[in-house]
PDB file of C-alpha atoms in Angstrom:
ATOM      1  CA  PHE A   1     -98.268 -14.240  -9.454  1.00 41.00           C
ATOM      2  CA  ASP A   2    -102.041 -14.014  -9.556  1.00 48.00           C
ATOM      3  CA  HIS A   3    -102.519 -13.054 -13.190  1.00 48.00           C
ATOM      4  CA  CYS A   4    -104.343 -16.076 -14.624  1.00 55.00           C
ATOM      5  CA  GLY A   5    -107.851 -14.711 -14.332  1.00 63.00           C
ATOM      6  CA  GLY A   6    -109.587 -12.613 -16.925  1.00 70.00           C
ATOM      7  CA  THR A   7    -110.229 -12.584 -20.603  1.00 77.00           C
ATOM      8  CA  VAL A   8    -107.618 -12.923 -23.300  1.00 75.00           C
ATOM      9  CA  GLU A   9    -107.698  -9.153 -23.820  1.00 82.00           C
ATOM     10  CA  GLU A  10    -107.222  -8.487 -20.086  1.00 81.00           C
ATOM     11  CA  LEU A  11    -104.292 -10.907 -19.967  1.00 78.00           C
ATOM     12  CA  LYS A  12    -102.781  -9.326 -23.072  1.00 82.00           C
ATOM     13  CA  ALA A  13    -103.055  -5.901 -21.410  1.00 84.00           C
ATOM     14  CA  LYS A  14    -101.360  -7.225 -18.248  1.00 83.00           C
ATOM     15  CA  PHE A  15     -98.629  -8.791 -20.381  1.00 80.00           C
ATOM     16  CA  ALA A  16     -98.079  -5.535 -22.317  1.00 85.00           C
ATOM     17  CA  LYS A  17     -97.815  -3.585 -19.038  1.00 84.00           C
ATOM     18  CA  CYS A  18     -95.397  -6.161 -17.695  1.00 82.00           C
ATOM     19  CA  LEU A  19     -93.197  -5.718 -20.779  1.00 83.00           C
ATOM     20  CA  ASP A  20     -93.282  -1.929 -20.331  1.00 84.00           C
ATOM     21  CA  ASP A  21     -92.350  -2.276 -16.644  1.00 83.00           C
ATOM     22  CA  ARG A  22     -89.596  -4.716 -17.569  1.00 81.00           C
ATOM     23  CA  ASP A  23     -88.167  -2.293 -20.134  1.00 82.00           C
ATOM     24  CA  VAL A  24     -88.056   0.500 -17.533  1.00 82.00           C
ATOM     25  CA  LEU A  25     -86.252  -1.801 -15.105  1.00 79.00           C
ATOM     26  CA  VAL A  26     -83.798  -2.962 -17.756  1.00 78.00           C
ATOM     27  CA  ARG A  27     -82.959   0.633 -18.704  1.00 78.00           C
ATOM     28  CA  HIS A  28     -82.502   1.586 -15.054  1.00 76.00           C
ATOM     29  CA  ASN A  29     -80.524  -1.588 -14.386  1.00 72.00           C
ATOM     30  CA  ASN A  30     -78.235  -0.841 -17.324  1.00 73.00           C
ATOM     31  CA  THR A  31     -77.729   2.736 -16.126  1.00 75.00           C
ATOM     32  CA  VAL A  32     -76.885   1.657 -12.567  1.00 70.00           C
ATOM     33  CA  CYS A  33     -74.711  -1.268 -13.600  1.00 69.00           C
ATOM     34  CA  CYS A  34     -72.862   0.845 -16.154  1.00 67.00           C
ATOM     35  CA  GLN A  35     -71.955   3.189 -13.296  1.00 64.00           C
ATOM     36  CA  GLU A  36     -70.313   0.242 -11.571  1.00 57.00           C
ATOM     37  CA  PHE A  37     -67.999  -0.249 -14.499  1.00 59.00           C
ATOM     38  CA  ALA A  38     -67.526   3.483 -15.100  1.00 60.00           C
ATOM     39  CA  ILE A  39     -65.990   3.794 -11.637  1.00 57.00           C
ATOM     40  CA  CYS A  40     -63.336   1.310 -12.614  1.00 54.00           C
ATOM     41  CA  SER A  41     -63.210   1.308 -16.379  1.00 52.00           C
ATOM     42  CA  SER A  42     -60.419   1.024 -18.867  1.00 52.00           C
ATOM     43  CA  PRO A  43     -59.959   0.311 -22.544  1.00 53.00           C
ATOM     44  CA  THR A  44     -58.407  -3.047 -21.695  1.00 49.00           C
ATOM     45  CA  GLY A  45     -61.361  -4.235 -19.620  1.00 49.00           C
ATOM     46  CA  TYR A  46     -62.631  -4.435 -16.112  1.00 47.00           C
ATOM     47  CA  GLY A  47     -60.151  -4.019 -13.283  1.00 47.00           C
ATOM     48  CA  ASP A  48     -57.733  -1.412 -14.627  1.00 46.00           C
ATOM     49  CA  CYS A  49     -58.864   1.587 -12.659  1.00 49.00           C
ATOM     50  CA  GLU A  50     -58.183   5.198 -13.414  1.00 52.00           C
ATOM     51  CA  VAL A  51     -54.668   6.530 -13.228  1.00 53.00           C
ATOM     52  CA  VAL A  52     -53.968   8.632 -10.143  1.00 53.00           C
ATOM     53  CA  LYS A  53     -51.166  11.119 -10.551  1.00 54.00           C
ATOM     54  CA  LEU A  54     -48.714  11.452  -7.727  1.00 52.00           C
ATOM     55  CA  GLU A  55     -46.853  14.618  -6.949  1.00 56.00           C
ATOM     56  CA  GLN A  56     -43.672  12.633  -7.162  1.00 54.00           C
ATOM     57  CA  GLY A  57     -43.480   9.383  -9.057  1.00 55.00           C
ATOM     58  CA  PHE A  58     -40.426   8.058  -7.330  1.00 60.00           C
ATOM     59  CA  ALA A  59     -39.688   8.053  -3.633  1.00 67.00           C
ATOM     60  CA  GLY A  60     -35.970   7.504  -3.578  1.00 75.00           C
ATOM     61  CA  CYS A  61     -33.954   7.685  -0.421  1.00 79.00           C
ATOM     62  CA  ASP A  62     -30.501   9.037   0.174  1.00 81.00           C
ATOM     63  CA  TYR A  63     -29.335   6.838   2.990  1.00 81.00           C
ATOM     64  CA  LYS A  64     -26.267   9.060   3.493  1.00 86.00           C
ATOM     65  CA  SER A  65     -28.478  11.906   4.726  1.00 89.00           C
ATOM     66  CA  MET A  66     -31.606  10.002   5.967  1.00 87.00           C
ATOM     67  CA  THR A  67     -32.308   6.985   8.137  1.00 88.00           C
ATOM     68  CA  GLY A  68     -34.468   4.072   7.004  1.00 86.00           C
ATOM     69  CA  GLU A  69     -37.352   5.315   9.159  1.00 90.00           C
ATOM     70  CA  GLU A  70     -37.063   8.792   7.647  1.00 89.00           C
ATOM     71  CA  CYS A  71     -37.075   7.339   4.105  1.00 87.00           C
ATOM     72  CA  PHE A  72     -40.147   5.248   4.934  1.00 87.00           C
ATOM     73  CA  ALA A  73     -41.921   8.230   6.517  1.00 88.00           C
ATOM     74  CA  HIS A  74     -41.170  10.339   3.422  1.00 85.00           C
ATOM     75  CA  ALA A  75     -42.489   7.645   1.039  1.00 83.00           C
ATOM     76  CA  ARG A  76     -45.551   7.149   3.196  1.00 84.00           C
ATOM     77  CA  SER A  77     -46.263  10.895   3.249  1.00 83.00           C
ATOM     78  CA  LEU A  78     -46.365  10.828  -0.566  1.00 79.00           C
ATOM     79  CA  VAL A  79     -49.000   8.074  -0.799  1.00 78.00           C
ATOM     80  CA  GLU A  80     -50.947   8.580   2.431  1.00 79.00           C
ATOM     81  CA  PRO A  81     -53.323  11.226   0.970  1.00 74.00           C
ATOM     82  CA  LEU A  82     -54.381   8.628  -1.598  1.00 76.00           C
ATOM     83  CA  SER A  83     -55.730   6.209   1.018  1.00 75.00           C
ATOM     84  CA  GLY A  84     -58.803   8.406   1.638  1.00 77.00           C
ATOM     85  CA  TYR A  85     -59.352   8.743  -2.096  1.00 74.00           C
ATOM     86  CA  PHE A  86     -59.286   4.988  -2.655  1.00 74.00           C
ATOM     87  CA  GLU A  87     -61.454   4.281   0.397  1.00 79.00           C
ATOM     88  CA  ASN A  88     -64.015   6.785  -0.919  1.00 80.00           C
ATOM     89  CA  GLN A  89     -63.900   5.285  -4.416  1.00 75.00           C
ATOM     90  CA  ASP A  90     -64.306   1.806  -2.933  1.00 79.00           C
ATOM     91  CA  LYS A  91     -67.405   2.937  -0.983  1.00 83.00           C
ATOM     92  CA  LYS A  92     -68.887   4.449  -4.150  1.00 79.00           C
ATOM     93  CA  TYR A  93     -68.134   1.281  -6.087  1.00 77.00           C
ATOM     94  CA  GLU A  94     -69.676  -0.979  -3.428  1.00 82.00           C
ATOM     95  CA  ALA A  95     -72.822   1.199  -3.256  1.00 81.00           C
ATOM     96  CA  VAL A  96     -73.249   1.090  -7.028  1.00 78.00           C
ATOM     97  CA  ARG A  97     -72.462  -2.640  -7.098  1.00 78.00           C
ATOM     98  CA  PHE A  98     -75.191  -3.215  -4.483  1.00 82.00           C
ATOM     99  CA  GLU A  99     -77.699  -1.153  -6.504  1.00 79.00           C
ATOM    100  CA  CYS A 100     -76.751  -3.050  -9.637  1.00 78.00           C
ATOM    101  CA  ALA A 101     -77.304  -6.391  -7.895  1.00 79.00           C
ATOM    102  CA  LYS A 102     -80.641  -5.186  -6.480  1.00 80.00           C
ATOM    103  CA  PHE A 103     -81.918  -4.009  -9.852  1.00 77.00           C
ATOM    104  CA  SER A 104     -80.528  -7.078 -11.602  1.00 79.00           C
ATOM    105  CA  ALA A 105     -82.611  -9.227  -9.234  1.00 82.00           C
ATOM    106  CA  ALA A 106     -85.685  -7.026  -9.778  1.00 81.00           C
ATOM    107  CA  THR A 107     -85.181  -7.226 -13.532  1.00 82.00           C
ATOM    108  CA  LYS A 108     -84.886 -11.015 -13.409  1.00 85.00           C
ATOM    109  CA  ALA A 109     -88.074 -11.194 -11.323  1.00 86.00           C
ATOM    110  CA  LYS A 110     -89.909  -8.957 -13.819  1.00 85.00           C
ATOM    111  CA  VAL A 111     -88.656 -11.067 -16.740  1.00 85.00           C
ATOM    112  CA  ALA A 112     -89.961 -14.172 -14.938  1.00 87.00           C
ATOM    113  CA  GLU A 113     -93.313 -12.458 -14.310  1.00 85.00           C
ATOM    114  CA  CYS A 114     -93.570 -11.501 -17.982  1.00 85.00           C
ATOM    115  CA  ALA A 115     -92.739 -15.064 -19.026  1.00 86.00           C
ATOM    116  CA  TYR A 116     -95.463 -16.299 -16.663  1.00 86.00           C
ATOM    117  CA  LEU A 117     -97.935 -13.830 -18.149  1.00 84.00           C
ATOM    118  CA  GLN A 118     -96.944 -14.895 -21.664  1.00 85.00           C
ATOM    119  CA  GLU A 119     -97.749 -18.477 -20.678  1.00 86.00           C
ATOM    120  CA  ALA A 120    -101.069 -17.341 -19.166  1.00 83.00           C
ATOM    121  CA  VAL A 121    -101.945 -15.481 -22.377  1.00 85.00           C
ATOM    122  CA  ASN A 122    -100.972 -18.513 -24.468  1.00 85.00           C
ATOM    123  CA  ALA A 123    -103.044 -20.821 -22.249  1.00 85.00           C
ATOM    124  CA  LYS A 124    -106.061 -18.482 -22.398  1.00 83.00           C
ATOM    125  CA  VAL A 125    -105.769 -18.168 -26.189  1.00 84.00           C
ATOM    126  CA  HIS A 126    -105.499 -21.962 -26.449  1.00 87.00           C
ATOM    127  CA  GLU A 127    -108.540 -22.385 -24.186  1.00 85.00           C
ATOM    128  CA  THR A 128    -110.489 -19.828 -26.230  1.00 82.00           C
ATOM    129  CA  ASN A 129    -109.491 -21.556 -29.463  1.00 87.00           C
ATOM    130  CA  GLU A 130    -110.663 -24.896 -28.046  1.00 90.00           C
ATOM    131  CA  PHE A 131    -114.018 -23.361 -27.077  1.00 87.00           C
ATOM    132  CA  ALA A 132    -114.330 -21.832 -30.544  1.00 88.00           C
ATOM    133  CA  GLU A 133    -113.549 -25.208 -32.129  1.00 92.00           C
ATOM    134  CA  GLN A 134    -116.140 -26.941 -29.904  1.00 92.00           C
ATOM    135  CA  PHE A 135    -118.669 -24.255 -30.825  1.00 90.00           C
ATOM    136  CA  ASN A 136    -117.883 -24.664 -34.533  1.00 90.00           C
ATOM    137  CA  ASP A 137    -118.150 -28.452 -34.245  1.00 92.00           C
ATOM    138  CA  ALA A 138    -121.521 -28.110 -32.482  1.00 92.00           C
ATOM    139  CA  ALA A 139    -122.712 -25.638 -35.132  1.00 91.00           C
ATOM    140  CA  ARG A 140    -121.694 -28.031 -37.928  1.00 91.00           C
ATOM    141  CA  ALA A 141    -123.467 -30.922 -36.161  1.00 93.00           C
ATOM    142  CA  THR A 142    -126.607 -28.781 -35.687  1.00 92.00           C
ATOM    143  CA  GLU A 143    -126.553 -27.804 -39.364  1.00 92.00           C
ATOM    144  CA  GLN A 144    -126.239 -31.475 -40.378  1.00 92.00           C
ATOM    145  CA  ASN A 145    -129.072 -32.451 -38.009  1.00 92.00           C
ATOM    146  CA  CYS A 146    -131.272 -29.676 -39.434  1.00 92.00           C
ATOM    147  CA  LYS A 147    -130.539 -30.769 -43.011  1.00 92.00           C
ATOM    148  CA  LYS A 148    -131.309 -34.369 -42.078  1.00 93.00           C
ATOM    149  CA  ALA A 149    -134.544 -33.356 -40.301  1.00 93.00           C
ATOM    150  CA  CYS A 150    -135.603 -31.229 -43.298  1.00 93.00           C
ATOM    151  CA  ALA A 151    -134.880 -34.089 -45.701  1.00 92.00           C
ATOM    152  CA  GLU A 152    -136.850 -36.506 -43.486  1.00 93.00           C
ATOM    153  CA  TYR A 153    -139.733 -34.022 -43.288  1.00 94.00           C
ATOM    154  CA  LYS A 154    -139.811 -33.555 -47.063  1.00 94.00           C
ATOM    155  CA  GLU A 155    -139.747 -37.327 -47.585  1.00 94.00           C
ATOM    156  CA  CYS A 156    -142.477 -37.862 -44.968  1.00 94.00           C
ATOM    157  CA  ARG A 157    -144.581 -35.056 -46.455  1.00 92.00           C
ATOM    158  CA  ALA A 158    -144.274 -36.522 -49.932  1.00 91.00           C
ATOM    159  CA  LYS A 159    -145.347 -39.955 -48.629  1.00 92.00           C
ATOM    160  CA  THR A 160    -148.252 -38.408 -46.682  1.00 90.00           C
ATOM    161  CA  VAL A 161    -149.477 -36.420 -49.693  1.00 86.00           C
ATOM    162  CA  ALA A 162    -149.183 -39.499 -51.889  1.00 86.00           C
ATOM    163  CA  ALA A 163    -151.127 -41.602 -49.383  1.00 87.00           C
ATOM    164  CA  TYR A 164    -153.807 -38.898 -49.030  1.00 83.00           C
ATOM    165  CA  LEU A 165    -154.204 -38.619 -52.769  1.00 83.00           C
ATOM    166  CA  LYS A 166    -154.677 -42.380 -52.978  1.00 83.00           C
ATOM    167  CA  VAL A 167    -157.496 -42.180 -50.410  1.00 83.00           C
ATOM    168  CA  VAL A 168    -159.373 -39.116 -51.707  1.00 81.00           C
ATOM    169  CA  GLY A 169    -158.419 -39.358 -55.284  1.00 71.00           C
ATOM    170  CA  PRO A 170    -156.992 -36.706 -57.534  1.00 64.00           C
ATOM    171  CA  CYS A 171    -160.335 -35.029 -58.174  1.00 67.00           C
ATOM    172  CA  GLU A 172    -161.184 -34.468 -54.529  1.00 63.00           C
ATOM    173  CA  ALA A 173    -157.816 -32.986 -53.586  1.00 55.00           C
ATOM    174  CA  ASP A 174    -157.411 -29.298 -54.016  1.00 59.00           C
ATOM    175  CA  ASN A 175    -154.102 -27.727 -54.849  1.00 57.00           C
ATOM    176  CA  ALA A 176    -153.142 -27.326 -51.155  1.00 56.00           C
ATOM    177  CA  TYR A 177    -152.035 -30.971 -51.113  1.00 53.00           C
ATOM    178  CA  GLY A 178    -151.407 -30.996 -54.784  1.00 51.00           C
ATOM    179  CA  SER A 179    -148.895 -32.862 -56.675  1.00 48.00           C
TER     180      SER A 179
END
């Protein structure tokens, strides 16, 4: 992922878009994967597929009037139409299962991308906070240096005025250097 560059606001926007994209994928993933289980669903859980009604539920054989091969052929004729149905259902199930796996992988990748972006946002916010703290520290140091320089100037000025007044005397000094 190449998402580290940019300002905090740009990274936050990328992260928000990533979350939106992730939500779309999750919804689609849930829809597709729910189809997988809808094909073969039951109240007792996965694996108990739908009930298929047979024309005749029992394929008995009267061996007095039919041979074993005839009984087998009769039983087979009752269930043979179902083989196409189950093959078709299996193909549908496998197609949906493949789609589910594909979107599950895409969703996991998007979740990982969003986590990466969250880390990038956190790192950028931390970096910005550090810069702000350095700036604040420098501003406090500058303020202290200015206060110290002003105090030194006032002290120096007072000494200079006092020394000047000693040299010229109080009568010669006008109020510009006054006391």
